[in-house]
Amino acid sequence: MNDRTTTLDRAGTDDTLTRPFEGASPYDTYVHASVLNTLQHPLTEAPDEMGFLVTTQVMELWFTLVVHEWRTAKVAFAKDDLPAAMDALVRSRRALTALGGAWAPIAALTPAQFNGFRAAFGRASGFQSAMYRHMEFLLGDKSARLLRAHRGDPAVHEALAETYREPSLYDEVLAYLHRQGLPVPHHVRERDVTSPYDSDPGVVETWRHVYAGPQHHPHLALGELLTDIAELVTRWRLEHVLVVRRAMGAKPGSAGSAGLAWLEQRAARPVFPELWEVRGDV
């Protein structure tokens, strides 16, 4: 027996690992796994429904983390604290990467497998996710109509309305760049932040100035990090299109939307559009 095996054996019999807990384990007290593990309530005997529920719930947790990090970044940009803002955006990039991978358990559902439980969730749809709506509003994709859909739940509606009324993450980025001396147009900085953000030629020029400058400048690193985030969001949306196309084709969505056509339309909306436009000008 070598020293490594002896050490592992000792670790496995350490009394501190097997001593009874006084109540819930410290792990469960912190993580609340026992609560999380009670939240899956399949409505059918279909073997694929559990995977669908868990996948959806895991995505909601990733949405929550992404929203947290983007709000943290917004506060940092407002304080002109670029390092803190970049750190939060990097953390959100990791979360978005994990979010994209979360499709795997249900990505290959056949129509028959999906139909085995689809009717059971009635008019429920991912389209109704309030936390995902927070994500879209933070990206600048504001919609009064989609906000109104949540009026039936006052607490959820007010929280979402606050995100709707506030500047988006991209608005704060542009305000920061202006304070750093870059030529962000006045009409963009003073725009109605409850309106959906659309590409502006003046902002394209702002990013052109950044990308034409030193290739290791912090502002160019910011532009590339935002492009990473935009790409990951778009990839998640496109993966959603593929999952739905594979499981149900062009059928109407469960909430009464156009289903696949609606998802394709949303996936086509550019995130941080000027960062994509400027790439053809450099």
mmCIF file of C-alpha atoms in Angstrom:
data_model
loop_
_atom_site.group_PDB
_atom_site.id
_atom_site.type_symbol
_atom_site.label_atom_id
_atom_site.label_comp_id
_atom_site.label_asym_id
_atom_site.label_seq_id
_atom_site.Cartn_x
_atom_site.Cartn_y
_atom_site.Cartn_z
ATOM 1 C CA MET A 1 0.000 0.000 0.000
ATOM 2 C CA ASN A 2 1.474 3.354 -1.006
ATOM 3 C CA ASP A 3 1.292 6.598 0.948
ATOM 4 C CA ARG A 4 -1.418 8.003 -1.353
ATOM 5 C CA THR A 5 -3.763 5.073 -0.705
ATOM 6 C CA THR A 6 -3.184 5.308 3.034
ATOM 7 C CA THR A 7 -4.032 9.006 2.973
ATOM 8 C CA LEU A 8 -7.234 8.395 1.012
ATOM 9 C CA ASP A 9 -8.267 5.603 3.342
ATOM 10 C CA ARG A 10 -7.775 7.839 6.348
ATOM 11 C CA ALA A 11 -9.844 10.577 4.696
ATOM 12 C CA GLY A 12 -12.658 8.128 4.023
ATOM 13 C CA THR A 13 -12.935 7.093 7.679
ATOM 14 C CA ASP A 14 -12.511 10.545 9.180
ATOM 15 C CA ASP A 15 -15.137 10.890 11.901
ATOM 16 C CA THR A 16 -15.904 14.451 10.833
ATOM 17 C CA LEU A 17 -17.287 13.124 7.528
ATOM 18 C CA THR A 18 -19.733 10.684 9.104
ATOM 19 C CA ARG A 19 -20.762 12.497 12.263
ATOM 20 C CA PRO A 20 -24.564 13.037 12.286
ATOM 21 C CA PHE A 21 -25.705 16.550 11.441
ATOM 22 C CA GLU A 22 -27.736 18.561 13.907
ATOM 23 C CA GLY A 23 -30.721 19.135 11.642
ATOM 24 C CA ALA A 24 -30.155 19.753 7.939
ATOM 25 C CA SER A 25 -26.623 19.389 6.615
ATOM 26 C CA PRO A 26 -24.624 22.621 6.287
ATOM 27 C CA TYR A 27 -24.605 21.961 2.540
ATOM 28 C CA ASP A 28 -28.397 21.874 2.347
ATOM 29 C CA THR A 29 -28.746 24.889 4.615
ATOM 30 C CA TYR A 30 -26.646 26.893 2.166
ATOM 31 C CA VAL A 31 -27.700 25.436 -1.212
ATOM 32 C CA HIS A 32 -31.293 24.437 -0.348
ATOM 33 C CA ALA A 33 -30.969 21.333 -2.494
ATOM 34 C CA SER A 34 -33.834 19.702 -0.607
ATOM 35 C CA VAL A 35 -36.072 22.559 -1.764
ATOM 36 C CA LEU A 36 -34.832 22.451 -5.357
ATOM 37 C CA ASN A 37 -35.400 18.705 -5.509
ATOM 38 C CA THR A 38 -39.071 19.078 -4.574
ATOM 39 C CA LEU A 39 -39.896 21.417 -7.460
ATOM 40 C CA GLN A 40 -40.275 18.830 -10.226
ATOM 41 C CA HIS A 41 -43.890 17.738 -10.614
ATOM 42 C CA PRO A 42 -44.441 15.874 -13.897
ATOM 43 C CA LEU A 43 -48.080 15.798 -14.945
ATOM 44 C CA THR A 44 -47.847 12.667 -17.079
ATOM 45 C CA GLU A 45 -46.134 9.288 -17.125
ATOM 46 C CA ALA A 46 -44.133 10.298 -20.217
ATOM 47 C CA PRO A 47 -40.472 9.420 -19.556
ATOM 48 C CA ASP A 48 -39.201 12.620 -21.213
ATOM 49 C CA GLU A 49 -41.244 15.081 -19.153
ATOM 50 C CA MET A 50 -38.867 15.017 -16.175
ATOM 51 C CA GLY A 51 -35.968 16.021 -18.409
ATOM 52 C CA PHE A 52 -38.060 18.812 -19.903
ATOM 53 C CA LEU A 53 -38.955 20.157 -16.444
ATOM 54 C CA VAL A 54 -35.423 20.002 -15.081
ATOM 55 C CA THR A 55 -33.956 21.581 -18.216
ATOM 56 C CA THR A 56 -36.430 24.439 -18.047
ATOM 57 C CA GLN A 57 -35.820 25.023 -14.343
ATOM 58 C CA VAL A 58 -32.047 24.953 -14.785
ATOM 59 C CA MET A 59 -32.374 27.563 -17.535
ATOM 60 C CA GLU A 60 -34.376 29.784 -15.193
ATOM 61 C CA LEU A 61 -31.500 29.628 -12.688
ATOM 62 C CA TRP A 62 -29.002 30.574 -15.385
ATOM 63 C CA PHE A 63 -31.286 33.465 -16.430
ATOM 64 C CA THR A 64 -31.231 34.648 -12.814
ATOM 65 C CA LEU A 65 -27.444 34.598 -12.678
ATOM 66 C CA VAL A 66 -27.049 36.385 -16.019
ATOM 67 C CA VAL A 67 -29.468 39.113 -14.916
ATOM 68 C CA HIS A 68 -27.562 39.500 -11.656
ATOM 69 C CA GLU A 69 -24.242 39.901 -13.462
ATOM 70 C CA TRP A 70 -25.605 42.359 -16.019
ATOM 71 C CA ARG A 71 -27.096 44.495 -13.255
ATOM 72 C CA THR A 72 -23.750 44.394 -11.470
ATOM 73 C CA ALA A 73 -22.057 45.507 -14.687
ATOM 74 C CA LYS A 74 -24.566 48.344 -15.135
ATOM 75 C CA VAL A 75 -23.773 49.727 -11.682
ATOM 76 C CA ALA A 76 -20.043 49.516 -12.387
ATOM 77 C CA PHE A 77 -20.362 51.301 -15.749
ATOM 78 C CA ALA A 78 -22.355 54.086 -14.074
ATOM 79 C CA LYS A 79 -19.420 54.525 -11.678
ATOM 80 C CA ASP A 80 -16.884 54.438 -14.549
ATOM 81 C CA ASP A 81 -15.416 51.305 -12.980
ATOM 82 C CA LEU A 82 -14.465 49.407 -16.128
ATOM 83 C CA PRO A 83 -12.549 46.566 -14.398
ATOM 84 C CA ALA A 84 -15.531 45.703 -12.180
ATOM 85 C CA ALA A 85 -17.897 45.932 -15.147
ATOM 86 C CA MET A 86 -15.666 43.683 -17.251
ATOM 87 C CA ASP A 87 -15.405 41.141 -14.433
ATOM 88 C CA ALA A 88 -19.201 40.937 -14.219
ATOM 89 C CA LEU A 89 -19.512 40.581 -17.993
ATOM 90 C CA VAL A 90 -16.916 37.795 -18.025
ATOM 91 C CA ARG A 91 -18.885 35.966 -15.335
ATOM 92 C CA SER A 92 -22.057 36.414 -17.387
ATOM 93 C CA ARG A 93 -20.258 35.002 -20.438
ATOM 94 C CA ARG A 94 -19.503 31.826 -18.467
ATOM 95 C CA ALA A 95 -23.132 31.599 -17.364
ATOM 96 C CA LEU A 96 -24.354 32.092 -20.943
ATOM 97 C CA THR A 97 -22.043 29.319 -22.124
ATOM 98 C CA ALA A 98 -23.574 26.990 -19.540
ATOM 99 C CA LEU A 99 -27.058 28.186 -20.506
ATOM 100 C CA GLY A 100 -26.404 27.199 -24.102
ATOM 101 C CA GLY A 101 -25.340 23.731 -23.008
ATOM 102 C CA ALA A 102 -28.504 23.276 -20.958
ATOM 103 C CA TRP A 103 -30.481 22.357 -24.091
ATOM 104 C CA ALA A 104 -28.758 18.954 -24.309
ATOM 105 C CA PRO A 105 -31.261 16.844 -22.302
ATOM 106 C CA ILE A 106 -34.175 17.799 -24.588
ATOM 107 C CA ALA A 107 -32.464 18.799 -27.835
ATOM 108 C CA ALA A 108 -33.276 15.520 -29.593
ATOM 109 C CA LEU A 109 -36.919 15.042 -28.577
ATOM 110 C CA THR A 110 -38.956 13.483 -31.379
ATOM 111 C CA PRO A 111 -42.466 14.793 -32.071
ATOM 112 C CA ALA A 112 -43.950 11.679 -30.461
ATOM 113 C CA GLN A 113 -41.826 12.090 -27.334
ATOM 114 C CA PHE A 114 -42.745 15.765 -26.998
ATOM 115 C CA ASN A 115 -46.419 15.081 -27.646
ATOM 116 C CA GLY A 116 -46.300 12.573 -24.803
ATOM 117 C CA PHE A 117 -46.536 15.431 -22.317
ATOM 118 C CA ARG A 118 -47.096 18.628 -24.300
ATOM 119 C CA ALA A 119 -50.850 18.798 -23.726
ATOM 120 C CA ALA A 120 -50.335 18.520 -19.959
ATOM 121 C CA PHE A 121 -48.727 21.947 -19.578
ATOM 122 C CA GLY A 122 -51.599 23.652 -21.362
ATOM 123 C CA ARG A 123 -50.877 27.289 -22.201
ATOM 124 C CA ALA A 124 -47.571 27.411 -20.319
ATOM 125 C CA SER A 125 -44.692 28.569 -22.502
ATOM 126 C CA GLY A 126 -41.113 29.714 -22.111
ATOM 127 C CA PHE A 127 -42.336 32.874 -23.832
ATOM 128 C CA GLN A 128 -43.886 33.748 -20.442
ATOM 129 C CA SER A 129 -40.625 33.615 -18.456
ATOM 130 C CA ALA A 130 -40.306 36.859 -16.506
ATOM 131 C CA MET A 131 -36.598 36.348 -15.850
ATOM 132 C CA TYR A 132 -35.873 35.880 -19.528
ATOM 133 C CA ARG A 133 -37.855 39.062 -20.153
ATOM 134 C CA HIS A 134 -35.531 40.828 -17.686
ATOM 135 C CA MET A 135 -32.632 39.588 -19.819
ATOM 136 C CA GLU A 136 -34.160 40.955 -23.010
ATOM 137 C CA PHE A 137 -34.971 44.319 -21.416
ATOM 138 C CA LEU A 138 -31.394 44.556 -20.108
ATOM 139 C CA LEU A 139 -30.174 43.941 -23.661
ATOM 140 C CA GLY A 140 -32.298 46.897 -24.828
ATOM 141 C CA ASP A 141 -35.078 44.818 -26.384
ATOM 142 C CA LYS A 142 -37.904 46.650 -24.577
ATOM 143 C CA SER A 143 -41.601 45.943 -25.193
ATOM 144 C CA ALA A 144 -44.567 47.531 -23.432
ATOM 145 C CA ARG A 145 -46.804 44.802 -24.836
ATOM 146 C CA LEU A 146 -44.704 42.015 -23.351
ATOM 147 C CA LEU A 147 -44.531 43.894 -20.042
ATOM 148 C CA ARG A 148 -48.341 44.133 -19.910
ATOM 149 C CA ALA A 149 -48.606 40.365 -20.230
ATOM 150 C CA HIS A 150 -47.352 40.062 -16.628
ATOM 151 C CA ARG A 151 -49.932 42.398 -15.035
ATOM 152 C CA GLY A 152 -51.730 39.450 -13.457
ATOM 153 C CA ASP A 153 -48.840 38.998 -11.003
ATOM 154 C CA PRO A 154 -48.267 42.429 -9.381
ATOM 155 C CA ALA A 155 -44.891 41.625 -7.785
ATOM 156 C CA VAL A 156 -43.467 40.128 -10.974
ATOM 157 C CA HIS A 157 -44.920 42.951 -13.072
ATOM 158 C CA GLU A 158 -43.461 45.729 -10.905
ATOM 159 C CA ALA A 159 -40.007 44.143 -10.836
ATOM 160 C CA LEU A 160 -40.089 43.786 -14.606
ATOM 161 C CA ALA A 161 -41.449 47.319 -15.021
ATOM 162 C CA GLU A 162 -38.452 48.645 -13.104
ATOM 163 C CA THR A 163 -36.078 46.944 -15.547
ATOM 164 C CA TYR A 164 -38.212 48.277 -18.404
ATOM 165 C CA ARG A 165 -37.962 51.889 -17.165
ATOM 166 C CA GLU A 166 -34.237 51.818 -16.460
ATOM 167 C CA PRO A 167 -31.428 52.230 -19.013
ATOM 168 C CA SER A 168 -30.354 48.929 -20.517
ATOM 169 C CA LEU A 169 -26.900 47.446 -20.088
ATOM 170 C CA TYR A 170 -25.984 48.765 -23.542
ATOM 171 C CA ASP A 171 -27.300 52.246 -22.662
ATOM 172 C CA GLU A 172 -24.915 52.284 -19.692
ATOM 173 C CA VAL A 173 -22.041 51.096 -21.889
ATOM 174 C CA LEU A 174 -22.634 53.948 -24.338
ATOM 175 C CA ALA A 175 -22.954 56.499 -21.528
ATOM 176 C CA TYR A 176 -19.644 55.269 -20.123
ATOM 177 C CA LEU A 177 -17.930 55.547 -23.521
ATOM 178 C CA HIS A 178 -19.227 59.104 -23.875
ATOM 179 C CA ARG A 179 -17.761 60.059 -20.502
ATOM 180 C CA GLN A 180 -14.471 58.590 -21.692
ATOM 181 C CA GLY A 181 -14.442 61.077 -24.568
ATOM 182 C CA LEU A 182 -15.855 58.951 -27.377
ATOM 183 C CA PRO A 183 -18.358 60.510 -29.816
ATOM 184 C CA VAL A 184 -21.650 58.893 -28.726
ATOM 185 C CA PRO A 185 -24.448 61.020 -30.266
ATOM 186 C CA HIS A 186 -26.547 63.181 -27.957
ATOM 187 C CA HIS A 187 -29.829 61.823 -29.314
ATOM 188 C CA VAL A 188 -28.720 58.299 -28.399
ATOM 189 C CA ARG A 189 -27.703 59.294 -24.896
ATOM 190 C CA GLU A 190 -30.983 61.147 -24.346
ATOM 191 C CA ARG A 191 -33.278 58.647 -26.050
ATOM 192 C CA ASP A 192 -36.397 57.147 -24.465
ATOM 193 C CA VAL A 193 -34.905 54.074 -22.777
ATOM 194 C CA THR A 194 -38.294 52.323 -22.744
ATOM 195 C CA SER A 195 -38.145 52.095 -26.541
ATOM 196 C CA PRO A 196 -36.473 49.135 -28.239
ATOM 197 C CA TYR A 197 -32.870 49.911 -29.085
ATOM 198 C CA ASP A 198 -32.158 50.218 -32.811
ATOM 199 C CA SER A 199 -28.843 50.566 -34.564
ATOM 200 C CA ASP A 200 -27.583 54.127 -34.922
ATOM 201 C CA PRO A 201 -24.970 55.295 -37.478
ATOM 202 C CA GLY A 202 -23.390 57.550 -34.871
ATOM 203 C CA VAL A 203 -22.827 54.611 -32.546
ATOM 204 C CA VAL A 204 -21.326 52.637 -35.431
ATOM 205 C CA GLU A 205 -18.886 55.528 -35.769
ATOM 206 C CA THR A 206 -18.135 55.366 -32.041
ATOM 207 C CA TRP A 207 -17.189 51.704 -32.279
ATOM 208 C CA ARG A 208 -15.290 52.366 -35.516
ATOM 209 C CA HIS A 209 -13.131 54.793 -33.567
ATOM 210 C CA VAL A 210 -12.498 52.091 -30.935
ATOM 211 C CA TYR A 211 -11.694 49.337 -33.428
ATOM 212 C CA ALA A 212 -9.419 51.529 -35.516
ATOM 213 C CA GLY A 213 -7.364 52.361 -32.442
ATOM 214 C CA PRO A 214 -4.808 50.360 -30.440
ATOM 215 C CA GLN A 215 -5.653 46.670 -30.588
ATOM 216 C CA HIS A 216 -4.990 46.129 -26.878
ATOM 217 C CA HIS A 217 -6.990 49.108 -25.641
ATOM 218 C CA PRO A 218 -9.484 48.325 -22.819
ATOM 219 C CA HIS A 219 -12.349 49.731 -24.893
ATOM 220 C CA LEU A 220 -11.654 47.294 -27.712
ATOM 221 C CA ALA A 221 -11.540 44.473 -25.146
ATOM 222 C CA LEU A 222 -14.953 45.689 -23.958
ATOM 223 C CA GLY A 223 -16.285 45.623 -27.508
ATOM 224 C CA GLU A 224 -15.064 42.058 -27.989
ATOM 225 C CA LEU A 225 -16.537 40.926 -24.672
ATOM 226 C CA LEU A 226 -19.898 42.444 -25.590
ATOM 227 C CA THR A 227 -19.662 40.697 -28.964
ATOM 228 C CA ASP A 228 -19.046 37.395 -27.171
ATOM 229 C CA ILE A 229 -22.180 37.980 -25.100
ATOM 230 C CA ALA A 230 -24.219 38.935 -28.158
ATOM 231 C CA GLU A 231 -23.060 35.788 -29.940
ATOM 232 C CA LEU A 232 -23.901 33.517 -26.997
ATOM 233 C CA VAL A 233 -27.385 35.019 -26.650
ATOM 234 C CA THR A 234 -27.965 34.575 -30.374
ATOM 235 C CA ARG A 235 -26.687 31.001 -30.305
ATOM 236 C CA TRP A 236 -29.056 30.190 -27.421
ATOM 237 C CA ARG A 237 -31.976 31.639 -29.391
ATOM 238 C CA LEU A 238 -31.013 29.713 -32.525
ATOM 239 C CA GLU A 239 -30.666 26.509 -30.531
ATOM 240 C CA HIS A 240 -34.163 27.141 -29.196
ATOM 241 C CA VAL A 241 -35.397 27.382 -32.785
ATOM 242 C CA LEU A 242 -33.751 24.063 -33.647
ATOM 243 C CA VAL A 243 -35.099 22.289 -30.560
ATOM 244 C CA VAL A 244 -38.636 23.454 -31.332
ATOM 245 C CA ARG A 245 -38.331 22.684 -35.046
ATOM 246 C CA ARG A 246 -37.185 19.157 -34.245
ATOM 247 C CA ALA A 247 -39.855 18.469 -31.594
ATOM 248 C CA MET A 248 -42.932 20.093 -33.122
ATOM 249 C CA GLY A 249 -42.175 21.580 -36.520
ATOM 250 C CA ALA A 250 -44.232 24.646 -37.432
ATOM 251 C CA LYS A 251 -47.183 23.995 -35.105
ATOM 252 C CA PRO A 252 -48.543 27.001 -33.147
ATOM 253 C CA GLY A 253 -46.920 27.610 -29.764
ATOM 254 C CA SER A 254 -48.607 26.456 -26.561
ATOM 255 C CA ALA A 255 -49.267 30.070 -25.474
ATOM 256 C CA GLY A 256 -50.973 30.919 -28.757
ATOM 257 C CA SER A 257 -47.932 32.401 -30.476
ATOM 258 C CA ALA A 258 -46.865 31.506 -33.996
ATOM 259 C CA GLY A 259 -44.438 29.026 -32.454
ATOM 260 C CA LEU A 260 -41.448 28.426 -34.685
ATOM 261 C CA ALA A 261 -42.041 31.543 -36.788
ATOM 262 C CA TRP A 262 -42.120 33.735 -33.670
ATOM 263 C CA LEU A 263 -38.889 32.196 -32.342
ATOM 264 C CA GLU A 264 -37.181 32.676 -35.702
ATOM 265 C CA GLN A 265 -38.197 36.322 -35.707
ATOM 266 C CA ARG A 266 -36.802 36.842 -32.209
ATOM 267 C CA ALA A 267 -33.580 35.000 -33.036
ATOM 268 C CA ALA A 268 -33.008 37.302 -36.012
ATOM 269 C CA ARG A 269 -32.968 40.421 -33.823
ATOM 270 C CA PRO A 270 -29.335 41.538 -33.454
ATOM 271 C CA VAL A 271 -27.851 42.043 -29.995
ATOM 272 C CA PHE A 272 -25.641 45.155 -29.738
ATOM 273 C CA PRO A 273 -26.115 45.710 -33.493
ATOM 274 C CA GLU A 274 -23.399 48.298 -34.123
ATOM 275 C CA LEU A 275 -20.726 45.906 -32.895
ATOM 276 C CA TRP A 276 -21.597 43.631 -35.815
ATOM 277 C CA GLU A 277 -21.898 46.420 -38.367
ATOM 278 C CA VAL A 278 -18.538 47.960 -37.564
ATOM 279 C CA ARG A 279 -16.703 44.719 -38.311
ATOM 280 C CA GLY A 280 -17.141 45.277 -42.028
ATOM 281 C CA ASP A 281 -15.625 48.741 -41.785
ATOM 282 C CA VAL A 282 -12.357 47.985 -40.007
#
